[in-house]
Tab-separated table of C-alpha atoms in Angstrom:
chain	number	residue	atom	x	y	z
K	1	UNK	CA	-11.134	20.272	-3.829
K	2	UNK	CA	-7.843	18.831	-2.526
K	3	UNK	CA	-5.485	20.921	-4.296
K	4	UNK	CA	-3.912	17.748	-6.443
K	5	UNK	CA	-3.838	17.875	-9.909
K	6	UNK	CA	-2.550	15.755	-12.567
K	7	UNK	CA	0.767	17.492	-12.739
K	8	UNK	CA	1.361	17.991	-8.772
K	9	UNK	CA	0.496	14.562	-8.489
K	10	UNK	CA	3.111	13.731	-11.036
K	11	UNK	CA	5.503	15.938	-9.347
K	12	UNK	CA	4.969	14.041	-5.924
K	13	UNK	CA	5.818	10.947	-7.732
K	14	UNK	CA	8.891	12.011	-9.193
K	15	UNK	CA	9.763	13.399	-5.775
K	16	UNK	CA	8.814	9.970	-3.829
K	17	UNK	CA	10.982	7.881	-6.566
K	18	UNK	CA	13.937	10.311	-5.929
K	19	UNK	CA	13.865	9.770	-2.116
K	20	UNK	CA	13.740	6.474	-2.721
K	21	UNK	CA	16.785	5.809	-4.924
K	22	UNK	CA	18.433	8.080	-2.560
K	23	UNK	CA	17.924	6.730	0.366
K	24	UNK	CA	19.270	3.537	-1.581
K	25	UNK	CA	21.984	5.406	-2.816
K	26	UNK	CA	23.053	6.868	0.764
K	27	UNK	CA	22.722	3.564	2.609
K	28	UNK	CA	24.773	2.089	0.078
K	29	UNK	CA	27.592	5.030	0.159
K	30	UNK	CA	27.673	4.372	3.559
K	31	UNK	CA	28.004	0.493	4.263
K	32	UNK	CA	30.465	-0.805	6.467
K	33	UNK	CA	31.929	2.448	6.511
K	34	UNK	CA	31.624	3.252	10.479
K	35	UNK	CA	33.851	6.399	10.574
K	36	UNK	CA	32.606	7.824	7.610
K	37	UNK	CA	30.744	11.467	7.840
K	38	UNK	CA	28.189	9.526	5.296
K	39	UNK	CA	27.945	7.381	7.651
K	40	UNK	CA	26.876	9.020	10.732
K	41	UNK	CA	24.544	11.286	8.436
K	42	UNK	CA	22.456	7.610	7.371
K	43	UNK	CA	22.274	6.932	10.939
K	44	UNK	CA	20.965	10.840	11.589
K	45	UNK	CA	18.481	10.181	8.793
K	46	UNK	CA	17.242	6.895	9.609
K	47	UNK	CA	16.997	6.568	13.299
K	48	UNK	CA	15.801	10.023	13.565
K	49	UNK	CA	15.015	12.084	11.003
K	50	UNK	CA	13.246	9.901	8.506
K	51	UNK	CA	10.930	7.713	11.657
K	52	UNK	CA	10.154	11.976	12.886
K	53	UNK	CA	8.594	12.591	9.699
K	54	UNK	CA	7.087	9.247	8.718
K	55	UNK	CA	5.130	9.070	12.322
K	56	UNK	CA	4.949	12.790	13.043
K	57	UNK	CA	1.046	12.876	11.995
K	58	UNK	CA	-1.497	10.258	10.638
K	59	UNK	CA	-3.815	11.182	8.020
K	60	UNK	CA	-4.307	10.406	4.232
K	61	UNK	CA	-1.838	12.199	2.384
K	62	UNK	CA	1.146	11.146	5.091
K	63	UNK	CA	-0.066	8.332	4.733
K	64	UNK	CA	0.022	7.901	1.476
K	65	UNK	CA	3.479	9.333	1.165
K	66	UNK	CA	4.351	6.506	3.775
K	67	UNK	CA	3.339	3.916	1.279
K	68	UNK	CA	4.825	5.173	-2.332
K	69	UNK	CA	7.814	5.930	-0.674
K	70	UNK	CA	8.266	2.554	1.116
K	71	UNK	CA	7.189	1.262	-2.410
K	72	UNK	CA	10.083	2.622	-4.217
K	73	UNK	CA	12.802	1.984	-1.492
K	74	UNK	CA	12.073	-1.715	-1.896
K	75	UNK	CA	12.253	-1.255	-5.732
K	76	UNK	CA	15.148	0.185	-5.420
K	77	UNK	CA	17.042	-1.533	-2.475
K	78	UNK	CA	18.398	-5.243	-3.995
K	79	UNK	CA	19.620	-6.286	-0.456
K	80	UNK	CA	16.293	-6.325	1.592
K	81	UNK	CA	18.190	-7.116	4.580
K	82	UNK	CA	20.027	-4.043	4.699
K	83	UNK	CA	16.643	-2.339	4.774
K	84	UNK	CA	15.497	-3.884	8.258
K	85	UNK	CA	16.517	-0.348	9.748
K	86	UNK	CA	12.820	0.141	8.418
K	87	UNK	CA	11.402	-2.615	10.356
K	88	UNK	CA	10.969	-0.188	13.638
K	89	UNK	CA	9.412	2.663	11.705
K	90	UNK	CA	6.986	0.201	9.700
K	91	UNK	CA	5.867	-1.907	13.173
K	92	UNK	CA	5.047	1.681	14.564
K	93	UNK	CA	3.411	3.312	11.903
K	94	UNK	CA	0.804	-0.223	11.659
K	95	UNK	CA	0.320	0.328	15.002
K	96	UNK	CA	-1.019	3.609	14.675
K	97	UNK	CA	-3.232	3.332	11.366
K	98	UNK	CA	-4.294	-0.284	13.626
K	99	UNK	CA	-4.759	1.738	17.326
K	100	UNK	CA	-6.649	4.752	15.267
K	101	UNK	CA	-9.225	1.710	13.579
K	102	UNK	CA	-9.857	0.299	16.999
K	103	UNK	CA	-10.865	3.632	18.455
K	104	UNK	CA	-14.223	2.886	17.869
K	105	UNK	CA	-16.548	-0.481	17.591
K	106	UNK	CA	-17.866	0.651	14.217
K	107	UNK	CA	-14.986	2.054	12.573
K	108	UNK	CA	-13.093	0.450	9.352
K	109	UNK	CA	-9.902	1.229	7.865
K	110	UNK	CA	-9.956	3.761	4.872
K	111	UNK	CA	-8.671	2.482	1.955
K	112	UNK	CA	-5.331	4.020	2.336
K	113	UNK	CA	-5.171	2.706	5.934
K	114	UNK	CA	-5.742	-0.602	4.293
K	115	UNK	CA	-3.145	0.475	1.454
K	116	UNK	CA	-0.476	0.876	4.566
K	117	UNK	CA	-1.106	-1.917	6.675
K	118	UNK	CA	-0.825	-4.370	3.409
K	119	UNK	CA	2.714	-2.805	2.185
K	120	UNK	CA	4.093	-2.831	5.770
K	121	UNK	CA	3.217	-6.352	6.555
K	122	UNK	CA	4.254	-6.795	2.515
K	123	UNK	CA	7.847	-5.487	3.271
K	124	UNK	CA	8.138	-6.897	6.698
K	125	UNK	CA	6.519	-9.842	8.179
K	126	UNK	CA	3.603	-10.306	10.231
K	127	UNK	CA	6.507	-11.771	13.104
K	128	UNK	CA	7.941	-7.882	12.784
K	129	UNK	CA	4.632	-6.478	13.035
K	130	UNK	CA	2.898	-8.730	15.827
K	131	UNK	CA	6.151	-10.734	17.211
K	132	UNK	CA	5.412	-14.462	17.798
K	133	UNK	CA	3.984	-16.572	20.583
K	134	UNK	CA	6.886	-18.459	23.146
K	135	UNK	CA	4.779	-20.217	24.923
K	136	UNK	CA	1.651	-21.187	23.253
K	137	UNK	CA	-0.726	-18.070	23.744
K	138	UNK	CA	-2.360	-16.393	21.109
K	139	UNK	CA	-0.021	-14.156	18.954
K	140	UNK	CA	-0.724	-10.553	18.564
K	141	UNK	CA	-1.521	-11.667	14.763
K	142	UNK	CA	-3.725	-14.630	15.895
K	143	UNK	CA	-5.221	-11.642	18.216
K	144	UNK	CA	-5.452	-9.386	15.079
K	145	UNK	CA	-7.416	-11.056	12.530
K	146	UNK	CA	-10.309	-12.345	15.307
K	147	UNK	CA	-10.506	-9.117	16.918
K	148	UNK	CA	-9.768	-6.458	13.661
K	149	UNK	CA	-9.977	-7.951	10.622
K	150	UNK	CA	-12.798	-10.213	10.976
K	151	UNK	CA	-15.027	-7.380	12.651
K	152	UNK	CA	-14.117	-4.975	9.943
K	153	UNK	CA	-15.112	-7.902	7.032
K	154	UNK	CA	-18.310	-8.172	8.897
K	155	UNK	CA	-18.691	-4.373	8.925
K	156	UNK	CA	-17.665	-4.308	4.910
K	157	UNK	CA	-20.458	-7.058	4.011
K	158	UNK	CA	-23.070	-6.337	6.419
């Protein structure tokens, strides 16, 4: 078994809507506030402490954390644009749920690898994720759904 049970799993979620409302709650302490000791602990947090944690390992349950947690900071946040301090940490961590899916020809996303890469490109936007094309090549989105997505549909129905 995995160890979760109806009440742990409740106490994760409590947990994950806490961090969220406080990492609302810190960022908004904080704003426009450069010499403020708040202030240079939200820049600790979020440049380095919360992208160390987030990216430190792939696998289900960090990934999973990922997601609920980026869930409730966008329930909680009004402003989205003082949120795009996540954009960094949410092109990265696609990127690796994407680069682990394309290890091999036959593998497919998990459903919590699918889970992540739809609430990151949810939050975000696929020009955050994939950046956009100057000069009429193909885009790294373009690039995405011939080479990824449409294999792993194939994959799903075949």
């Amino acid at each position: 078994t995995s160890g979760v049970t109806p009440l742990s799993r409740n106490a994760d979620k409590a947990l994950e809507n806490m961090l969220g409302k406080t990492l609302c709650r810190l960022d908004e302490a904080s704003s426009d506030r450069e010499q403020c000791v708040i202030y240079r602990e939200r820049e600790l947090f979020w440049n380095e402490r919360l992208s160390g944690v987030m990216l430190s390992n792939a696998g289900p349950e960090v990934n999973l954390r990922f997601n609920n947690l980026i869930q409730k900071v966008v329930e909680n946040r009004k402003d989205v644009e003082h949120l795009s301090r996540l954009f960094p940490i949410l092109r990265q961590k696609f990127h690796d749920v994407l680069s682990e899916c394309q290890s091999h020809s036959g593998c497919v996303p998990s459903a919590q690898d699918y889970k992540v890469m739809q609430s990151t490109l949810e939050f975000s936007s696929s020009t955050n994720i994939f950046g956009s094309s100057t000069d009429g090549q193909e885009t790294g989105l373009e690039s995405f759904i011939t080479n990824d997505l449409l294999r792993w549909m194939v994959i799903h129905v075949s």
